[in-house]
Short mmCIF file of C-alpha atoms (C1' of nucleotides) in Angstrom, two decimals:
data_model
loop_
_atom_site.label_atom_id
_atom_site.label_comp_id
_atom_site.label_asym_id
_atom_site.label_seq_id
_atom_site.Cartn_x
_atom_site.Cartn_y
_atom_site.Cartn_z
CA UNK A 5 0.00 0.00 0.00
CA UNK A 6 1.44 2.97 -1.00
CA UNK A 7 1.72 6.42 1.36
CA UNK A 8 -0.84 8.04 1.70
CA UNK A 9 0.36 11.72 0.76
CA UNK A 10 1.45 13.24 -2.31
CA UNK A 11 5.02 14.66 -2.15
CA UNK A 12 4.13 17.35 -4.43
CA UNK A 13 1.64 18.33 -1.65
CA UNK A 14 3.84 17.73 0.90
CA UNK A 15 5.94 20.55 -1.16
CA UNK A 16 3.52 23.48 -2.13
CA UNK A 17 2.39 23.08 1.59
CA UNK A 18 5.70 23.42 2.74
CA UNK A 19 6.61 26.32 0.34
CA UNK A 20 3.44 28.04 2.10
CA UNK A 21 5.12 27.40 5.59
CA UNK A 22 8.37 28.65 4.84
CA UNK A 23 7.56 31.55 2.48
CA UNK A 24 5.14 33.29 5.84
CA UNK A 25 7.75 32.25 8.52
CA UNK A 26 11.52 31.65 6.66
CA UNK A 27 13.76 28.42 6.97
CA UNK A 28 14.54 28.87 10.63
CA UNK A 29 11.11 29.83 12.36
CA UNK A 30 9.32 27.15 10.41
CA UNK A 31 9.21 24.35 12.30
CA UNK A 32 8.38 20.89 10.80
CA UNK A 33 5.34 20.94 13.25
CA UNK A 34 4.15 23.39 11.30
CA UNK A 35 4.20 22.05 7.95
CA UNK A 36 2.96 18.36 9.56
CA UNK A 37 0.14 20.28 11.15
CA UNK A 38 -0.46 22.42 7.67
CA UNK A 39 -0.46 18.73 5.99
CA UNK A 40 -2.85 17.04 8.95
CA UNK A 41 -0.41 14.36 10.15
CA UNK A 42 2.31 14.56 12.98
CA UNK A 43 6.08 15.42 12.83
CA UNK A 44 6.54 11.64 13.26
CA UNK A 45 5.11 10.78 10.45
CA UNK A 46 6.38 13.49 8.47
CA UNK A 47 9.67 11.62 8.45
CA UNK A 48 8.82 9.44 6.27
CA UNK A 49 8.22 11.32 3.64
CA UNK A 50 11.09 13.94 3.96
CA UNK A 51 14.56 12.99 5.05
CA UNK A 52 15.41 15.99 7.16
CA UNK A 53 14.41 19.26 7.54
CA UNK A 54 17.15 20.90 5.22
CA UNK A 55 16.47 18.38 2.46
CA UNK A 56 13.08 19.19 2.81
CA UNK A 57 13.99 23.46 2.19
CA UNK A 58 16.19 22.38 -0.53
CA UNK A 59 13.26 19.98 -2.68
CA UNK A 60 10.48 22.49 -1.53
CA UNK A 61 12.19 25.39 -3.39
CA UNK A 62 13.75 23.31 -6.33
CA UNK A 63 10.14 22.11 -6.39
CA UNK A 64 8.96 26.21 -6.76
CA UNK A 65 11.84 27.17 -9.44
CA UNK A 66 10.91 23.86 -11.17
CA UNK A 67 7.22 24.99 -11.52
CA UNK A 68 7.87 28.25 -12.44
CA UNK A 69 10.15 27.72 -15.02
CA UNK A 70 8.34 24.90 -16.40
CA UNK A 71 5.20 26.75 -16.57
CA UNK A 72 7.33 29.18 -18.84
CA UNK A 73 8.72 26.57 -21.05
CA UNK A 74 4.95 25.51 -21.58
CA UNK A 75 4.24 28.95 -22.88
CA UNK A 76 7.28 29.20 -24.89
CA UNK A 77 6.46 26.04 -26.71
CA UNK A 78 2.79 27.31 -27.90
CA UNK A 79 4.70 29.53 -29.99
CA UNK A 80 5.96 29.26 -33.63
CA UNK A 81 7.37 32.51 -34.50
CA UNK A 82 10.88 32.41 -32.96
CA UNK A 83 10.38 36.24 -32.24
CA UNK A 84 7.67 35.64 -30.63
CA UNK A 85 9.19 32.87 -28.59
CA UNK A 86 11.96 35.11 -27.38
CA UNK A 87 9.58 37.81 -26.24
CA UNK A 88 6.76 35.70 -24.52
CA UNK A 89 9.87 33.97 -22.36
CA UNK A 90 10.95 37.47 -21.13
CA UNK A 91 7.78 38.17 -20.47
CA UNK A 92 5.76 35.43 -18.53
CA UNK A 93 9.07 34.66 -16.63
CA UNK A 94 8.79 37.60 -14.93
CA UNK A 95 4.91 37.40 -15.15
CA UNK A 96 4.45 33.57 -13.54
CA UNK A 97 7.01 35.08 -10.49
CA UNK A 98 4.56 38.04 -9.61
CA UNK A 99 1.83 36.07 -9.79
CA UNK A 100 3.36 33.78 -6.99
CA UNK A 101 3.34 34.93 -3.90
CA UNK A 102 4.80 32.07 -2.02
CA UNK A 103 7.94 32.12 -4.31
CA UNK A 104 8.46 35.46 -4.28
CA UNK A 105 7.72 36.15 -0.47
CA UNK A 106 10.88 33.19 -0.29
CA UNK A 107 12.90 34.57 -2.45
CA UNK A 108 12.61 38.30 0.01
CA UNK A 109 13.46 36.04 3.51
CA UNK A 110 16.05 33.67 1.33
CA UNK A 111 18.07 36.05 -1.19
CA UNK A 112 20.77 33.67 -1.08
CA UNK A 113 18.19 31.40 -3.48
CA UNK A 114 18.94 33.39 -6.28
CA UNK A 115 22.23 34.87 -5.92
CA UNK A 116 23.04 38.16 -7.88
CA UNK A 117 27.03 37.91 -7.49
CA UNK A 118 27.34 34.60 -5.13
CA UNK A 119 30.32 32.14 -5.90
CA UNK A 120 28.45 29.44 -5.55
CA UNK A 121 24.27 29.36 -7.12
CA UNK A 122 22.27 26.41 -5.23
CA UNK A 123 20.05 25.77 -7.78
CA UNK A 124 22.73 25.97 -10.15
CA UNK A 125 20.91 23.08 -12.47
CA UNK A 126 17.81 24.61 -12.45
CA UNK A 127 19.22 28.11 -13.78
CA UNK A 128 21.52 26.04 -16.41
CA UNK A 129 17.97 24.70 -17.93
CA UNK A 130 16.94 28.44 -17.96
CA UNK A 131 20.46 29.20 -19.81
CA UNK A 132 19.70 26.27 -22.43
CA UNK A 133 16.02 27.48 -23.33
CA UNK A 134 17.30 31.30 -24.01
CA UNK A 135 20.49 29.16 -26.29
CA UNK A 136 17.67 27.17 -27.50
CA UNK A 137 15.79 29.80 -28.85
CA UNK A 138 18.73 31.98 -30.02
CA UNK A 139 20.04 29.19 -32.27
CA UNK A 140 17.09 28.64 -34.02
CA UNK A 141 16.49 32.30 -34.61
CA UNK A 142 20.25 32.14 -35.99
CA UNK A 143 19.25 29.13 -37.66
CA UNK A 144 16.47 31.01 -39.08
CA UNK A 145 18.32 34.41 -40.20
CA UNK A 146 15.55 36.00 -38.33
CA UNK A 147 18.22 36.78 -35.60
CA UNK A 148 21.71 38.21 -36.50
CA UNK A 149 25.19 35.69 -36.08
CA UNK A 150 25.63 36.87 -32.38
CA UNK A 151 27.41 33.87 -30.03
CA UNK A 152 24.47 31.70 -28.52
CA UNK A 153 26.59 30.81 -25.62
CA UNK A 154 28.04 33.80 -24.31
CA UNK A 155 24.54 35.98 -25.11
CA UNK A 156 22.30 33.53 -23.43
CA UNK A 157 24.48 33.71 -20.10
CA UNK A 158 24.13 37.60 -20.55
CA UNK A 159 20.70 37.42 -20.64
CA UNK A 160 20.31 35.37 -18.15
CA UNK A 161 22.54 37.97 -16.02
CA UNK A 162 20.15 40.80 -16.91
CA UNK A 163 17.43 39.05 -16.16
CA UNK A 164 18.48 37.90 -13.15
CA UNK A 165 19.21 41.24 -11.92
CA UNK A 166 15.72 42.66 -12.72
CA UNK A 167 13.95 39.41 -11.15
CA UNK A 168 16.21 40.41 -8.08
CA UNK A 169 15.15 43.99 -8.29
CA UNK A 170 11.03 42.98 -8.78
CA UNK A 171 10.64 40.84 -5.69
CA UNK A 172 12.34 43.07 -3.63
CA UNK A 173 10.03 45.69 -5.03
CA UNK A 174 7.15 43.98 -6.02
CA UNK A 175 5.42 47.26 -6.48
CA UNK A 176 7.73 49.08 -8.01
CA UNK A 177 5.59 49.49 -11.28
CA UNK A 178 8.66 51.45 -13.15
CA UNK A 179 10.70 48.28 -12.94
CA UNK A 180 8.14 46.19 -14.90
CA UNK A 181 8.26 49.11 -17.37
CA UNK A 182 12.07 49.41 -17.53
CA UNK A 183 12.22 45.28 -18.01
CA UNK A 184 10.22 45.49 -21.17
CA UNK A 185 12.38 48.66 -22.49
CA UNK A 186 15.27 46.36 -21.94
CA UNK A 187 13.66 43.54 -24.02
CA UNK A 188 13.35 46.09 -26.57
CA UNK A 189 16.42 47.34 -26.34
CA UNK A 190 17.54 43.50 -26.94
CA UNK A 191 15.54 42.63 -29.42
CA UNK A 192 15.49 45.50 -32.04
CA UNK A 193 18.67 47.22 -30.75
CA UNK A 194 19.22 51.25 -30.03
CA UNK A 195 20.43 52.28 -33.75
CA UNK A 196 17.51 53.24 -36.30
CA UNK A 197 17.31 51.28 -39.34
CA UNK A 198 17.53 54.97 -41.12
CA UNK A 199 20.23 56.29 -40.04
CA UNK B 15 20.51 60.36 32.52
CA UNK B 16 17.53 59.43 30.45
CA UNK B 17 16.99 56.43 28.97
CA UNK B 18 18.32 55.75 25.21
CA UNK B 19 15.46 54.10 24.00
CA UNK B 20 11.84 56.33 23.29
CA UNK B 21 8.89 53.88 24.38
CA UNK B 22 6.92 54.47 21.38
CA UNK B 23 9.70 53.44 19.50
CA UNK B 24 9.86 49.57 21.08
CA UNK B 25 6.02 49.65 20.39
CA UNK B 26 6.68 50.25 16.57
CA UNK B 27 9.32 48.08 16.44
CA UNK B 28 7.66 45.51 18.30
CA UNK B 29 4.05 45.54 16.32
CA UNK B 30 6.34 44.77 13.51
CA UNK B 31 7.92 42.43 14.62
CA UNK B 32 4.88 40.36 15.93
CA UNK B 33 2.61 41.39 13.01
CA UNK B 34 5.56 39.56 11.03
CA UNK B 35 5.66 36.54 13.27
CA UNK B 36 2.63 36.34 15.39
CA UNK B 37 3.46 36.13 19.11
CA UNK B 38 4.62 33.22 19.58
CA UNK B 39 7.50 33.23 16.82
CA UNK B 40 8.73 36.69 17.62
CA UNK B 41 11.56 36.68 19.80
CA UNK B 42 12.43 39.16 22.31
CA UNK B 43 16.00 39.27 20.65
CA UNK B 44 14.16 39.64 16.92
CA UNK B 45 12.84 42.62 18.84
CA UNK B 46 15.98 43.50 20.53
CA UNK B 47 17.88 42.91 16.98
CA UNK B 48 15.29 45.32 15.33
CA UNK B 49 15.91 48.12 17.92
CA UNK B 50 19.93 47.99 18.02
CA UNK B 51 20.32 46.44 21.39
CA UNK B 52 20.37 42.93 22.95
CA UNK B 53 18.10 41.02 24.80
CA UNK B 54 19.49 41.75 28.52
CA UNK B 55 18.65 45.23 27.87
CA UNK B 56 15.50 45.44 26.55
CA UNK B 57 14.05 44.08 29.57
CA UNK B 58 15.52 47.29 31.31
CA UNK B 59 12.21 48.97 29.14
CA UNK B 60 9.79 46.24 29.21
CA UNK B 61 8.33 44.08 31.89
CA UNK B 62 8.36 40.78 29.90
CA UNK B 63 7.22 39.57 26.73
CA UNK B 64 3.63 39.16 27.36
CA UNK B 65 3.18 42.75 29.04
CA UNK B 66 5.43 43.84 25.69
CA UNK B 67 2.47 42.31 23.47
CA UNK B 68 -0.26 43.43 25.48
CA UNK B 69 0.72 46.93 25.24
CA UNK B 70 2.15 47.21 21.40
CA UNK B 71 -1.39 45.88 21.03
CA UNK B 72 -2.86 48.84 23.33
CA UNK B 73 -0.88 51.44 21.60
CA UNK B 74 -1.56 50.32 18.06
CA UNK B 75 -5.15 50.33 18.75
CA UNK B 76 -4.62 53.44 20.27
CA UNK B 77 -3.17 55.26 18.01
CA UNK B 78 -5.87 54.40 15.44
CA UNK B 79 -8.83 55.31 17.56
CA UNK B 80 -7.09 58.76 18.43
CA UNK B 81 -6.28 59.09 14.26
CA UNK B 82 -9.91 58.99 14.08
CA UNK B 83 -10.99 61.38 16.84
CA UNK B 84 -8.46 63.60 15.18
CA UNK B 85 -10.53 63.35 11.87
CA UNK B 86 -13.72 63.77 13.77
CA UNK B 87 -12.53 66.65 15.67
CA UNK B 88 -11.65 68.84 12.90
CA UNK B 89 -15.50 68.52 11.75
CA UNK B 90 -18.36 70.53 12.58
CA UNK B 91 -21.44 69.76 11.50
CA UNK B 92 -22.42 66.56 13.58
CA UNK B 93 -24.02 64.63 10.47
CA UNK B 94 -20.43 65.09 8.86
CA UNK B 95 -18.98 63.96 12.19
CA UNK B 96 -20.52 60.64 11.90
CA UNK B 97 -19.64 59.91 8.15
CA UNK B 98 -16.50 60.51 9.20
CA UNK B 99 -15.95 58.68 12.06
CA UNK B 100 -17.27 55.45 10.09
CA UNK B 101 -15.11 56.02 6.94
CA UNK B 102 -12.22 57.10 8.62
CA UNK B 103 -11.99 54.22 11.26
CA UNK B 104 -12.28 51.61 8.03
CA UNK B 105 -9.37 53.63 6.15
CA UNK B 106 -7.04 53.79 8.39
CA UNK B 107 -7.13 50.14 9.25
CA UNK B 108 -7.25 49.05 5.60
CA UNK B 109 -3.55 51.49 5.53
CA UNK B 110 -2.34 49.93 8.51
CA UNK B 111 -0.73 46.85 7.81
CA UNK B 112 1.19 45.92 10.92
CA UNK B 113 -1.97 46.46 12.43
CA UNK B 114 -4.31 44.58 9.96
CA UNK B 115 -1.95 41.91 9.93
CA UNK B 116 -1.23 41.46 13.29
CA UNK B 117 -5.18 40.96 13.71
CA UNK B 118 -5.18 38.51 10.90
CA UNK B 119 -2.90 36.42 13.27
CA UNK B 120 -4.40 37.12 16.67
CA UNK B 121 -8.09 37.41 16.19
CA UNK B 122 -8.77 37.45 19.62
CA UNK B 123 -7.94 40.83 19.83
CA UNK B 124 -10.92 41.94 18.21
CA UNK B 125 -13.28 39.16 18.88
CA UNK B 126 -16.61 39.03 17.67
CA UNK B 127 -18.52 37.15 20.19
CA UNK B 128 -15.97 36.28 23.21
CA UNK B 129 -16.89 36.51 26.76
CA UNK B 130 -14.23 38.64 26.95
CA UNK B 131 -12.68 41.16 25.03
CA UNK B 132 -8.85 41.58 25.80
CA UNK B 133 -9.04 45.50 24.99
CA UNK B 134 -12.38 46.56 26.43
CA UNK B 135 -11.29 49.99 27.84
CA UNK B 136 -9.90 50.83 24.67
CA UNK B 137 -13.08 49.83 22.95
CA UNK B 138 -15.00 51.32 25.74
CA UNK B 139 -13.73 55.02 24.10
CA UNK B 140 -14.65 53.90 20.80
CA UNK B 141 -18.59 53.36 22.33
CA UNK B 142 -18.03 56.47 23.93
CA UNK B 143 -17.24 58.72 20.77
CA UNK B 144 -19.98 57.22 19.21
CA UNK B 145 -22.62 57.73 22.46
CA UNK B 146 -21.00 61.63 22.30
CA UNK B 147 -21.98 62.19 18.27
CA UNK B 148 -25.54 60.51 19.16
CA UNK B 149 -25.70 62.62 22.33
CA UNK B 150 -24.93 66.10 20.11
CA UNK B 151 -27.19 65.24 16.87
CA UNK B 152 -30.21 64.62 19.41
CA UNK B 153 -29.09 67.78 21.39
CA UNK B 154 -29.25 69.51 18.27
CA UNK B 155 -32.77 68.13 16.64
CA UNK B 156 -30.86 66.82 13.59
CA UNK B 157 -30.72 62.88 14.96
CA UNK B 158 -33.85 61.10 15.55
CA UNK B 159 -34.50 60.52 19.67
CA UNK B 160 -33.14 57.67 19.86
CA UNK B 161 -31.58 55.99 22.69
CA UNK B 162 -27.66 56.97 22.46
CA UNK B 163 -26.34 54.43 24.95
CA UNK B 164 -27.62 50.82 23.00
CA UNK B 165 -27.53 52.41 19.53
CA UNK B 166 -23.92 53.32 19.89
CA UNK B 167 -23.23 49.35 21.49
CA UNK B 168 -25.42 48.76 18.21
CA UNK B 169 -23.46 50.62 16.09
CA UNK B 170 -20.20 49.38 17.52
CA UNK B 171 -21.34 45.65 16.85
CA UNK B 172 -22.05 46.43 13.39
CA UNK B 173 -19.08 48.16 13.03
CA UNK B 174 -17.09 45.60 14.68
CA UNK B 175 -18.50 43.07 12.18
CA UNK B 176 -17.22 44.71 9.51
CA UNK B 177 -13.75 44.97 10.40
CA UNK B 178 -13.75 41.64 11.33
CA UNK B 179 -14.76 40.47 7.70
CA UNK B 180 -12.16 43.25 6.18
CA UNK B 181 -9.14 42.66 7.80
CA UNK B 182 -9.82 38.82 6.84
CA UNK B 183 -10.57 39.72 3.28
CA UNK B 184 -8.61 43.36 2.88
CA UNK B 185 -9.18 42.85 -0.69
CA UNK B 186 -12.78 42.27 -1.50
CA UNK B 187 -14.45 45.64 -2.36
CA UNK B 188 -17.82 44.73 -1.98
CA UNK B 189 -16.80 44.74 2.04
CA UNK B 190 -16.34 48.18 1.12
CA UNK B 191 -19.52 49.45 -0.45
CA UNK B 192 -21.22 47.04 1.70
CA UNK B 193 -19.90 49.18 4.74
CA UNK B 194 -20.77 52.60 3.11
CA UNK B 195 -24.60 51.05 2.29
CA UNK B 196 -24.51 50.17 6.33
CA UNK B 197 -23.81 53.93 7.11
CA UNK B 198 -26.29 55.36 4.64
CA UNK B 199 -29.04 52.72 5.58
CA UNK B 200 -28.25 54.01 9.02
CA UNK B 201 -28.25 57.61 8.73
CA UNK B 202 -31.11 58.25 6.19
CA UNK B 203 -33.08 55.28 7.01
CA UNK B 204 -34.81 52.88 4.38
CA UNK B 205 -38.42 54.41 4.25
CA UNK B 206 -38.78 57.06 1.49
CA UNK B 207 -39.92 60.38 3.11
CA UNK B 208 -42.67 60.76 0.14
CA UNK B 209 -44.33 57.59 1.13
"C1'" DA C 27 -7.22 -13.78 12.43
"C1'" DA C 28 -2.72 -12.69 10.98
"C1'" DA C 29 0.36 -9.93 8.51
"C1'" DC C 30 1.61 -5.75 6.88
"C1'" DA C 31 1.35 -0.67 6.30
"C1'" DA C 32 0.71 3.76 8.02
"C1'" DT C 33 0.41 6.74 11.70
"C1'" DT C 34 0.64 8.50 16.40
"C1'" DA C 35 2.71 9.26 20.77
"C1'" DA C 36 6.61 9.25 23.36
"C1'" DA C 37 11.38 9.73 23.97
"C1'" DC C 38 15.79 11.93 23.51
"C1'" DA C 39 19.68 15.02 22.75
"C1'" DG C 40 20.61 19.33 21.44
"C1'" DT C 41 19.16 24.02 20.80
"C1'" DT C 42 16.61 28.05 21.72
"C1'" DT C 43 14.17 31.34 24.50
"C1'" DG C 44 12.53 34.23 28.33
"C1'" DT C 45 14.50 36.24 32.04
"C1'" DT C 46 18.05 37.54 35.38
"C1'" DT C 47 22.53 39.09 36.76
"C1'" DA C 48 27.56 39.94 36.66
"C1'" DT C 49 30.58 42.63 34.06
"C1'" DT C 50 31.83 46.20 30.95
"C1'" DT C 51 31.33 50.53 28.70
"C1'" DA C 52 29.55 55.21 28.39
"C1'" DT C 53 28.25 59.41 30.47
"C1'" DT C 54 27.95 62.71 34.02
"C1'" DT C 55 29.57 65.05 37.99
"C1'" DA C 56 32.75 66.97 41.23
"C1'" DT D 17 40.96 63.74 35.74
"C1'" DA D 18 39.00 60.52 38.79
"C1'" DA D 19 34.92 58.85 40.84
"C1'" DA D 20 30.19 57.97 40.64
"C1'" DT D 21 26.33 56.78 38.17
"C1'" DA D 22 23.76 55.17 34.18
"C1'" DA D 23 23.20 52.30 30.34
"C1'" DA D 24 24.34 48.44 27.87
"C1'" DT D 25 26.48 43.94 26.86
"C1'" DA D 26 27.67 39.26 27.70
"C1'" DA D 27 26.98 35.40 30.24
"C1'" DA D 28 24.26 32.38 32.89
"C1'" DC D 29 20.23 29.68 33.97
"C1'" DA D 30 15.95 27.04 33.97
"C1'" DA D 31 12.42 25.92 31.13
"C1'" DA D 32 10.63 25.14 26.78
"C1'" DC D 33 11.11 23.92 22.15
"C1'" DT D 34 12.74 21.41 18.03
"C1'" DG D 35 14.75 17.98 14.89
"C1'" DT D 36 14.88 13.31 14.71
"C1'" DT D 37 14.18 8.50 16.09
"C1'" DT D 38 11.59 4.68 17.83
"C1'" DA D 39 8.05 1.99 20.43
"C1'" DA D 40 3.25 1.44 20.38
"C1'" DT D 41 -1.16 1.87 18.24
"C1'" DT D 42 -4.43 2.02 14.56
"C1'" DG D 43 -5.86 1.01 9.89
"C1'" DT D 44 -5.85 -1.89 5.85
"C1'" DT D 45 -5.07 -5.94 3.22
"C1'" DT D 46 -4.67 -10.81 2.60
#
DNA sequence: AAACAATTAAACAGTTTGTTTATTTATTTA
DNA sequence: TAAATAAATAAACAAACTGTTTAATTGTTT
């Protein structure tokens, strides 16, 4: 007989518990009570309280960027592709309170100029889709010979720097605006075609 | 030599902290930490962590009942005096949000129906600037004669109701016009005067 | 009814917290 | 400038809490 819980509930219930109270004041009698079974029990499901932080918000930067890769991919047009990742990345995060509220108590989750990134596999899938989608606009001479690896880690820098920026600032509508001029900027470049 | 510290100050500081945490999370040395000092000496201002809550409770409830005598004070005309006083106590709790939260956590600060209510005194004022607008529209033949001391418990029930569902649901509007409706329902009445 | 699975309750070692107090540092006074 | 006083820190302490494990109980399946 299998357990009785779903570990993907186990997660998004933990997310909730340590997105109101952070890693340290959430206690694990929290998230059993949360989940309606006891601390006990708990631990057998999760190995340990820290492996538990670490799947909970691997879990959360899974979802989000998978729910962006599901967007990308209802697109054809690669110019399209390019803008509606820039867009509902940052998009899917402000709708998510529980990820963002983390990210404010847990900075260290996404690390502007850290040595060392913990979810360093996670953001390396991010880096692949923007390479992904930079070869085939390449590919496509709908995008000019620039180097796929080197501009997708750029990107990715500049992204990550307004992402940082956003949930520190959630309401900080100029950022939002300033993140699109940036895309723009990107994509169709400061020079005029006339001049 | 005075102390360092200014009271008021370790209230602030303390409603954050607890409307962050709830009571039992906060710490006195989150507090402590907050204000620049350590634990040892904070208890040099406060009797204990209980007596802390209890009265960054007090003052916080305080300080929005005298915000809205303030309002009502600066008024006149007594029919004005009693729009006031209902929209202003509503606004200034919706802009509050240590406060708001901090009630979202501890409900029994503001209970509905409990046999006791942890901040009667303070609530006891609130009856009583209600009873005093009553007392001074009937004084002046604008209110109805009505009797001032159970229709200001009345009103205070009603008005306690509403709160209660607001700072539960701070984003649902209706609350809002719902509340307004209340106040015009009970200062013109339902009847049509041409009936 | 027995076996097995899942959960709870209890236990335990280590850590944290509320509170107090000894010691140190800062300020004032003579 | 030294002594006295005030304010704060650091350390101590008892109690409570927490992460984790395990014995006992309850639920489910065979």
């Amino acid at each position: 007989m299998k357990p009785r819980e779903d570990i993907q509930n186990i997660y998004q219930t933990a997310l909730a518990v340590f997105s109101e109270y952070g890693y340290q004041k959430a206690t694990m009698e929290d998230i059993a009570g949360r989940l309606g079974m006891t601390k006990g029990n708990l631990y057998l499901y999760v190995k340990n309280k820290k492996d538990l932080y670490r799947k909970t918000v691997a879990n959360a930067l899974l979802c989000w960027q998978s729910r962006v890769l599901e967007a990308v991919g209802a697109e054809t047009d690669v110019r399209e592709k390019f803008r509606i990742m820039c867009a509902k990345a940052v998009q899917y995060l402000s709708e998510d309170n529980l990820l963002r509220n983390l990210l404010v108590r847990d900075p260290e989750i996404f690390p502007m100029f850290a040595d060392r990134d913990p979810y360093a596999g996670i953001n390396r899938n991010s880096v692949a889709l923007i390479r992904s989608i930079l070869q085939q606009g390449i590919d496509e001479g709908v995008f000019r010979p620039i180097d796929p690896d080197r501009i997708s880690e750029v990107i990715f820098m500049i992204y990550k720097m307004f992402i940082i920026r956003m949930y520190i600032r959630a309401e900080d509508d100029r950022l939002h605006a300033m993140f699109e001029d940036t895309v723009d900027l990107c994509t169709r470049g400061l020079f005029s075609e006339n001049a």
